[in-house]
JSON list of C-alpha atoms in Angstrom, two decimals:
[
{"chain": "Q", "resi": 1, "resn": "MET", "atom": "CA", "xyz": [166.63, 79.29, -28.25]},
{"chain": "Q", "resi": 2, "resn": "THR", "atom": "CA", "xyz": [165.24, 77.74, -25.08]},
{"chain": "Q", "resi": 3, "resn": "ARG", "atom": "CA", "xyz": [164.55, 81.18, -23.61]},
{"chain": "Q", "resi": 4, "resn": "LEU", "atom": "CA", "xyz": [162.85, 82.22, -26.84]},
{"chain": "Q", "resi": 5, "resn": "VAL", "atom": "CA", "xyz": [160.52, 79.22, -26.74]},
{"chain": "Q", "resi": 6, "resn": "PHE", "atom": "CA", "xyz": [159.84, 79.70, -23.02]},
{"chain": "Q", "resi": 7, "resn": "GLY", "atom": "CA", "xyz": [159.22, 83.41, -23.62]},
{"chain": "Q", "resi": 8, "resn": "THR", "atom": "CA", "xyz": [156.59, 82.45, -26.18]},
{"chain": "Q", "resi": 9, "resn": "GLY", "atom": "CA", "xyz": [154.59, 80.73, -23.47]},
{"chain": "Q", "resi": 10, "resn": "ILE", "atom": "CA", "xyz": [154.76, 83.74, -21.16]},
{"chain": "Q", "resi": 11, "resn": "SER", "atom": "CA", "xyz": [153.93, 86.34, -23.82]},
{"chain": "Q", "resi": 12, "resn": "LEU", "atom": "CA", "xyz": [151.06, 84.38, -25.36]},
{"chain": "Q", "resi": 13, "resn": "SER", "atom": "CA", "xyz": [149.58, 83.25, -22.03]},
{"chain": "Q", "resi": 14, "resn": "VAL", "atom": "CA", "xyz": [149.46, 86.84, -20.77]},
{"chain": "Q", "resi": 15, "resn": "GLY", "atom": "CA", "xyz": [147.66, 87.83, -23.96]},
{"chain": "Q", "resi": 16, "resn": "SER", "atom": "CA", "xyz": [145.24, 84.90, -23.83]},
{"chain": "Q", "resi": 17, "resn": "ILE", "atom": "CA", "xyz": [144.27, 85.31, -20.19]},
{"chain": "Q", "resi": 18, "resn": "ALA", "atom": "CA", "xyz": [143.88, 89.07, -20.49]},
{"chain": "Q", "resi": 19, "resn": "VAL", "atom": "CA", "xyz": [141.65, 88.73, -23.56]},
{"chain": "Q", "resi": 20, "resn": "LEU", "atom": "CA", "xyz": [139.51, 86.10, -21.83]},
{"chain": "Q", "resi": 21, "resn": "ILE", "atom": "CA", "xyz": [139.02, 88.34, -18.80]},
{"chain": "Q", "resi": 22, "resn": "SER", "atom": "CA", "xyz": [138.24, 91.32, -21.07]},
{"chain": "Q", "resi": 23, "resn": "VAL", "atom": "CA", "xyz": [135.67, 89.35, -23.00]},
{"chain": "Q", "resi": 24, "resn": "LEU", "atom": "CA", "xyz": [133.96, 88.13, -19.83]},
{"chain": "Q", "resi": 25, "resn": "ILE", "atom": "CA", "xyz": [133.84, 91.57, -18.21]},
{"chain": "Q", "resi": 26, "resn": "GLY", "atom": "CA", "xyz": [132.81, 93.30, -21.45]},
{"chain": "Q", "resi": 27, "resn": "THR", "atom": "CA", "xyz": [130.07, 90.78, -22.15]},
{"chain": "Q", "resi": 28, "resn": "VAL", "atom": "CA", "xyz": [128.62, 90.98, -18.65]},
{"chain": "Q", "resi": 29, "resn": "LEU", "atom": "CA", "xyz": [128.70, 94.81, -18.62]},
{"chain": "Q", "resi": 30, "resn": "GLY", "atom": "CA", "xyz": [127.26, 95.00, -22.14]},
{"chain": "Q", "resi": 31, "resn": "VAL", "atom": "CA", "xyz": [124.38, 92.65, -21.36]},
{"chain": "Q", "resi": 32, "resn": "LEU", "atom": "CA", "xyz": [123.57, 94.40, -18.07]},
{"chain": "Q", "resi": 33, "resn": "SER", "atom": "CA", "xyz": [123.82, 97.81, -19.71]},
{"chain": "Q", "resi": 34, "resn": "GLY", "atom": "CA", "xyz": [121.51, 96.75, -22.51]},
{"chain": "Q", "resi": 35, "resn": "TYR", "atom": "CA", "xyz": [119.03, 95.12, -20.14]},
{"chain": "Q", "resi": 36, "resn": "TYR", "atom": "CA", "xyz": [118.82, 97.88, -17.52]},
{"chain": "Q", "resi": 37, "resn": "GLY", "atom": "CA", "xyz": [119.57, 100.89, -19.71]},
{"chain": "Q", "resi": 38, "resn": "GLY", "atom": "CA", "xyz": [119.08, 104.35, -18.24]},
{"chain": "Q", "resi": 39, "resn": "MET", "atom": "CA", "xyz": [121.49, 105.45, -15.52]},
{"chain": "Q", "resi": 40, "resn": "PHE", "atom": "CA", "xyz": [123.38, 102.13, -15.45]},
{"chain": "Q", "resi": 41, "resn": "ASP", "atom": "CA", "xyz": [123.98, 102.36, -19.20]},
{"chain": "Q", "resi": 42, "resn": "ASP", "atom": "CA", "xyz": [125.22, 105.94, -18.81]},
{"chain": "Q", "resi": 43, "resn": "ILE", "atom": "CA", "xyz": [127.66, 104.95, -16.07]},
{"chain": "Q", "resi": 44, "resn": "VAL", "atom": "CA", "xyz": [129.05, 102.01, -18.06]},
{"chain": "Q", "resi": 45, "resn": "ASN", "atom": "CA", "xyz": [129.31, 104.22, -21.15]},
{"chain": "Q", "resi": 46, "resn": "TRP", "atom": "CA", "xyz": [131.18, 106.88, -19.14]},
{"chain": "Q", "resi": 47, "resn": "PHE", "atom": "CA", "xyz": [133.71, 104.31, -17.83]},
{"chain": "Q", "resi": 48, "resn": "VAL", "atom": "CA", "xyz": [134.27, 102.89, -21.30]},
{"chain": "Q", "resi": 49, "resn": "ASN", "atom": "CA", "xyz": [134.83, 106.35, -22.77]},
{"chain": "Q", "resi": 50, "resn": "MET", "atom": "CA", "xyz": [137.27, 107.21, -19.97]},
{"chain": "Q", "resi": 51, "resn": "GLN", "atom": "CA", "xyz": [139.21, 104.01, -20.61]},
{"chain": "Q", "resi": 52, "resn": "LEU", "atom": "CA", "xyz": [139.38, 104.70, -24.34]},
{"chain": "Q", "resi": 53, "resn": "ALA", "atom": "CA", "xyz": [140.46, 108.34, -23.86]},
{"chain": "Q", "resi": 54, "resn": "PHE", "atom": "CA", "xyz": [143.29, 107.65, -21.39]},
{"chain": "Q", "resi": 55, "resn": "PRO", "atom": "CA", "xyz": [146.71, 106.57, -22.76]},
{"chain": "Q", "resi": 56, "resn": "PHE", "atom": "CA", "xyz": [146.75, 102.92, -21.79]},
{"chain": "Q", "resi": 57, "resn": "ILE", "atom": "CA", "xyz": [150.50, 102.40, -21.52]},
{"chain": "Q", "resi": 58, "resn": "LEU", "atom": "CA", "xyz": [150.67, 105.26, -18.98]},
{"chain": "Q", "resi": 59, "resn": "LEU", "atom": "CA", "xyz": [147.90, 103.63, -16.98]},
{"chain": "Q", "resi": 60, "resn": "ALA", "atom": "CA", "xyz": [149.61, 100.23, -17.21]},
{"chain": "Q", "resi": 61, "resn": "ILE", "atom": "CA", "xyz": [152.94, 101.60, -16.00]},
{"chain": "Q", "resi": 62, "resn": "SER", "atom": "CA", "xyz": [151.23, 103.47, -13.14]},
{"chain": "Q", "resi": 63, "resn": "VAL", "atom": "CA", "xyz": [149.19, 100.51, -11.93]},
{"chain": "Q", "resi": 64, "resn": "ILE", "atom": "CA", "xyz": [152.08, 98.04, -12.14]},
{"chain": "Q", "resi": 65, "resn": "ALA", "atom": "CA", "xyz": [154.39, 100.51, -10.38]},
{"chain": "Q", "resi": 66, "resn": "VAL", "atom": "CA", "xyz": [151.88, 100.69, -7.51]},
{"chain": "Q", "resi": 67, "resn": "LEU", "atom": "CA", "xyz": [151.02, 96.97, -7.39]},
{"chain": "Q", "resi": 68, "resn": "GLY", "atom": "CA", "xyz": [154.52, 95.72, -8.13]},
{"chain": "Q", "resi": 69, "resn": "PRO", "atom": "CA", "xyz": [155.80, 93.78, -11.15]},
{"chain": "Q", "resi": 70, "resn": "SER", "atom": "CA", "xyz": [154.41, 90.26, -11.30]},
{"chain": "Q", "resi": 71, "resn": "LEU", "atom": "CA", "xyz": [152.67, 87.96, -13.76]},
{"chain": "Q", "resi": 72, "resn": "VAL", "atom": "CA", "xyz": [149.26, 88.35, -12.09]},
{"chain": "Q", "resi": 73, "resn": "ASN", "atom": "CA", "xyz": [149.47, 92.16, -12.01]},
{"chain": "Q", "resi": 74, "resn": "THR", "atom": "CA", "xyz": [150.51, 92.27, -15.65]},
{"chain": "Q", "resi": 75, "resn": "ILE", "atom": "CA", "xyz": [147.44, 90.19, -16.63]},
{"chain": "Q", "resi": 76, "resn": "ILE", "atom": "CA", "xyz": [145.07, 92.36, -14.45]},
{"chain": "Q", "resi": 77, "resn": "VAL", "atom": "CA", "xyz": [146.46, 95.55, -16.07]},
{"chain": "Q", "resi": 78, "resn": "LEU", "atom": "CA", "xyz": [146.32, 94.26, -19.67]},
{"chain": "Q", "resi": 79, "resn": "THR", "atom": "CA", "xyz": [142.71, 93.03, -19.61]},
{"chain": "Q", "resi": 80, "resn": "SER", "atom": "CA", "xyz": [141.42, 95.79, -21.89]},
{"chain": "Q", "resi": 81, "resn": "PHE", "atom": "CA", "xyz": [143.80, 95.17, -24.81]},
{"chain": "Q", "resi": 82, "resn": "GLU", "atom": "CA", "xyz": [143.22, 92.89, -27.73]},
{"chain": "Q", "resi": 83, "resn": "PHE", "atom": "CA", "xyz": [145.42, 89.83, -28.05]},
{"chain": "Q", "resi": 84, "resn": "ALA", "atom": "CA", "xyz": [148.03, 91.20, -30.46]},
{"chain": "Q", "resi": 85, "resn": "LYS", "atom": "CA", "xyz": [148.23, 94.47, -28.57]},
{"chain": "Q", "resi": 86, "resn": "MET", "atom": "CA", "xyz": [148.71, 92.50, -25.37]},
{"chain": "Q", "resi": 87, "resn": "VAL", "atom": "CA", "xyz": [151.70, 90.65, -26.75]},
{"chain": "Q", "resi": 88, "resn": "ILE", "atom": "CA", "xyz": [153.28, 94.00, -27.64]},
{"chain": "Q", "resi": 89, "resn": "ALA", "atom": "CA", "xyz": [152.29, 95.58, -24.32]},
{"chain": "Q", "resi": 90, "resn": "GLU", "atom": "CA", "xyz": [153.70, 92.66, -22.31]},
{"chain": "Q", "resi": 91, "resn": "ALA", "atom": "CA", "xyz": [156.94, 92.90, -24.26]},
{"chain": "Q", "resi": 92, "resn": "ALA", "atom": "CA", "xyz": [157.09, 96.67, -23.68]},
{"chain": "Q", "resi": 93, "resn": "LEU", "atom": "CA", "xyz": [156.42, 96.34, -19.94]},
{"chain": "Q", "resi": 94, "resn": "SER", "atom": "CA", "xyz": [158.99, 93.55, -19.63]},
{"chain": "Q", "resi": 95, "resn": "PHE", "atom": "CA", "xyz": [161.50, 95.64, -21.57]},
{"chain": "Q", "resi": 96, "resn": "LEU", "atom": "CA", "xyz": [160.99, 98.46, -19.04]},
{"chain": "Q", "resi": 97, "resn": "GLY", "atom": "CA", "xyz": [161.41, 96.02, -16.14]},
{"chain": "Q", "resi": 98, "resn": "LEU", "atom": "CA", "xyz": [157.74, 96.10, -15.15]},
{"chain": "Q", "resi": 99, "resn": "GLY", "atom": "CA", "xyz": [156.66, 92.72, -16.52]},
{"chain": "Q", "resi": 100, "resn": "PRO", "atom": "CA", "xyz": [156.84, 89.31, -14.88]},
{"chain": "Q", "resi": 101, "resn": "GLY", "atom": "CA", "xyz": [160.09, 89.31, -12.95]},
{"chain": "Q", "resi": 102, "resn": "GLY", "atom": "CA", "xyz": [162.48, 86.83, -11.46]},
{"chain": "Q", "resi": 103, "resn": "LEU", "atom": "CA", "xyz": [164.53, 83.99, -12.82]},
{"chain": "Q", "resi": 104, "resn": "ASP", "atom": "CA", "xyz": [161.42, 81.88, -13.43]},
{"chain": "Q", "resi": 105, "resn": "TYR", "atom": "CA", "xyz": [160.20, 84.07, -16.28]},
{"chain": "Q", "resi": 106, "resn": "SER", "atom": "CA", "xyz": [161.71, 84.81, -19.65]},
{"chain": "Q", "resi": 107, "resn": "SER", "atom": "CA", "xyz": [159.58, 86.96, -21.89]},
{"chain": "Q", "resi": 108, "resn": "TRP", "atom": "CA", "xyz": [160.49, 88.43, -25.25]},
{"chain": "Q", "resi": 109, "resn": "GLY", "atom": "CA", "xyz": [160.57, 91.99, -23.90]},
{"chain": "Q", "resi": 110, "resn": "LEU", "atom": "CA", "xyz": [162.92, 90.98, -21.10]},
{"chain": "Q", "resi": 111, "resn": "MET", "atom": "CA", "xyz": [165.18, 89.29, -23.64]},
{"chain": "Q", "resi": 112, "resn": "LEU", "atom": "CA", "xyz": [165.26, 92.51, -25.69]},
{"chain": "Q", "resi": 113, "resn": "ALA", "atom": "CA", "xyz": [166.14, 94.54, -22.59]},
{"chain": "Q", "resi": 114, "resn": "GLU", "atom": "CA", "xyz": [168.97, 92.20, -21.67]},
{"chain": "Q", "resi": 115, "resn": "CYS", "atom": "CA", "xyz": [170.39, 92.24, -25.22]},
{"chain": "Q", "resi": 116, "resn": "LYS", "atom": "CA", "xyz": [170.25, 95.98, -25.91]},
{"chain": "Q", "resi": 117, "resn": "ASN", "atom": "CA", "xyz": [173.83, 96.52, -24.71]},
{"chain": "Q", "resi": 118, "resn": "TYR", "atom": "CA", "xyz": [175.19, 93.99, -27.20]},
{"chain": "Q", "resi": 119, "resn": "LEU", "atom": "CA", "xyz": [173.72, 95.42, -30.40]},
{"chain": "Q", "resi": 120, "resn": "ALA", "atom": "CA", "xyz": [177.07, 96.65, -31.70]},
{"chain": "Q", "resi": 121, "resn": "VAL", "atom": "CA", "xyz": [178.82, 93.29, -31.35]},
{"chain": "Q", "resi": 122, "resn": "ALA", "atom": "CA", "xyz": [176.01, 90.73, -31.56]},
{"chain": "Q", "resi": 123, "resn": "TRP", "atom": "CA", "xyz": [172.98, 92.26, -33.28]},
{"chain": "Q", "resi": 124, "resn": "TRP", "atom": "CA", "xyz": [171.26, 88.89, -33.71]},
{"chain": "Q", "resi": 125, "resn": "VAL", "atom": "CA", "xyz": [170.65, 88.34, -29.98]},
{"chain": "Q", "resi": 126, "resn": "ALA", "atom": "CA", "xyz": [168.16, 91.23, -29.98]},
{"chain": "Q", "resi": 127, "resn": "THR", "atom": "CA", "xyz": [166.93, 90.66, -33.53]},
{"chain": "Q", "resi": 128, "resn": "ILE", "atom": "CA", "xyz": [165.66, 87.14, -32.88]},
{"chain": "Q", "resi": 129, "resn": "PRO", "atom": "CA", "xyz": [163.27, 88.06, -29.99]},
{"chain": "Q", "resi": 130, "resn": "GLY", "atom": "CA", "xyz": [162.19, 91.12, -32.00]},
{"chain": "Q", "resi": 131, "resn": "LEU", "atom": "CA", "xyz": [161.38, 88.92, -34.97]},
{"chain": "Q", "resi": 132, "resn": "ALA", "atom": "CA", "xyz": [159.47, 86.57, -32.67]},
{"chain": "Q", "resi": 133, "resn": "ILE", "atom": "CA", "xyz": [157.31, 89.47, -31.46]},
{"chain": "Q", "resi": 134, "resn": "MET", "atom": "CA", "xyz": [156.77, 90.69, -35.02]},
{"chain": "Q", "resi": 135, "resn": "THR", "atom": "CA", "xyz": [155.91, 87.20, -36.30]},
{"chain": "Q", "resi": 136, "resn": "ALA", "atom": "CA", "xyz": [153.46, 86.51, -33.46]},
{"chain": "Q", "resi": 137, "resn": "VAL", "atom": "CA", "xyz": [151.66, 89.83, -33.83]},
{"chain": "Q", "resi": 138, "resn": "LEU", "atom": "CA", "xyz": [151.53, 89.57, -37.61]},
{"chain": "Q", "resi": 139, "resn": "SER", "atom": "CA", "xyz": [150.23, 85.99, -37.42]},
{"chain": "Q", "resi": 140, "resn": "ILE", "atom": "CA", "xyz": [147.55, 86.93, -34.89]},
{"chain": "Q", "resi": 141, "resn": "ASN", "atom": "CA", "xyz": [146.41, 89.84, -37.07]},
{"chain": "Q", "resi": 142, "resn": "ILE", "atom": "CA", "xyz": [146.34, 87.70, -40.23]},
{"chain": "Q", "resi": 143, "resn": "VAL", "atom": "CA", "xyz": [144.29, 84.99, -38.50]},
{"chain": "Q", "resi": 144, "resn": "GLY", "atom": "CA", "xyz": [141.96, 87.66, -37.09]},
{"chain": "Q", "resi": 145, "resn": "ASP", "atom": "CA", "xyz": [141.44, 89.18, -40.53]},
{"chain": "Q", "resi": 146, "resn": "TRP", "atom": "CA", "xyz": [140.86, 85.72, -42.02]},
{"chain": "Q", "resi": 147, "resn": "LEU", "atom": "CA", "xyz": [138.27, 84.91, -39.35]},
{"chain": "Q", "resi": 148, "resn": "ARG", "atom": "CA", "xyz": [136.54, 88.24, -39.90]},
{"chain": "Q", "resi": 149, "resn": "ASP", "atom": "CA", "xyz": [136.42, 87.60, -43.65]},
{"chain": "Q", "resi": 150, "resn": "ARG", "atom": "CA", "xyz": [135.07, 84.07, -43.15]},
{"chain": "Q", "resi": 151, "resn": "LEU", "atom": "CA", "xyz": [132.50, 84.91, -40.47]},
{"chain": "Q", "resi": 152, "resn": "ASP", "atom": "CA", "xyz": [131.19, 88.32, -41.60]},
{"chain": "Q", "resi": 153, "resn": "PRO", "atom": "CA", "xyz": [127.94, 87.74, -43.48]},
{"chain": "Q", "resi": 154, "resn": "LYS", "atom": "CA", "xyz": [128.23, 91.14, -45.19]},
{"chain": "Q", "resi": 155, "resn": "LEU", "atom": "CA", "xyz": [131.37, 89.98, -46.98]},
{"chain": "Q", "resi": 156, "resn": "GLN", "atom": "CA", "xyz": [129.79, 86.73, -48.22]},
{"chain": "Q", "resi": 157, "resn": "THR", "atom": "CA", "xyz": [128.76, 86.78, -51.87]}
]
């Protein structure tokens, strides 16, 4: 239970920091692209289209394999995902052994990887971190939908 709670901090902090960096970079590039237009706008548009067309998990695995698995590298790589996707991506990278490493970190994906060999005799040790991931992602999506419904003027009657 302690590892599950500690893993919550790691998984959610990676998502939060990556989203914050994404918002800052996206806002700056969007404002500059809108202000200058022309060639600068075309270049920014080309980079955004390339990023959207490339399978992100392949890019994440490649970059982390080159830079080495660490908490900082995981945040740098995941800056273009939304928050819920980042929680899932961090869990997937940790499951593959490419997330934050060492004894200091305990993420949900790492817990799943460590428990996969015990599924036949103790299914609950992998089920509990899996349910934590599912609950966090579902909660984030529900809150996001609620905020969209509350803040979108087109949906107001």
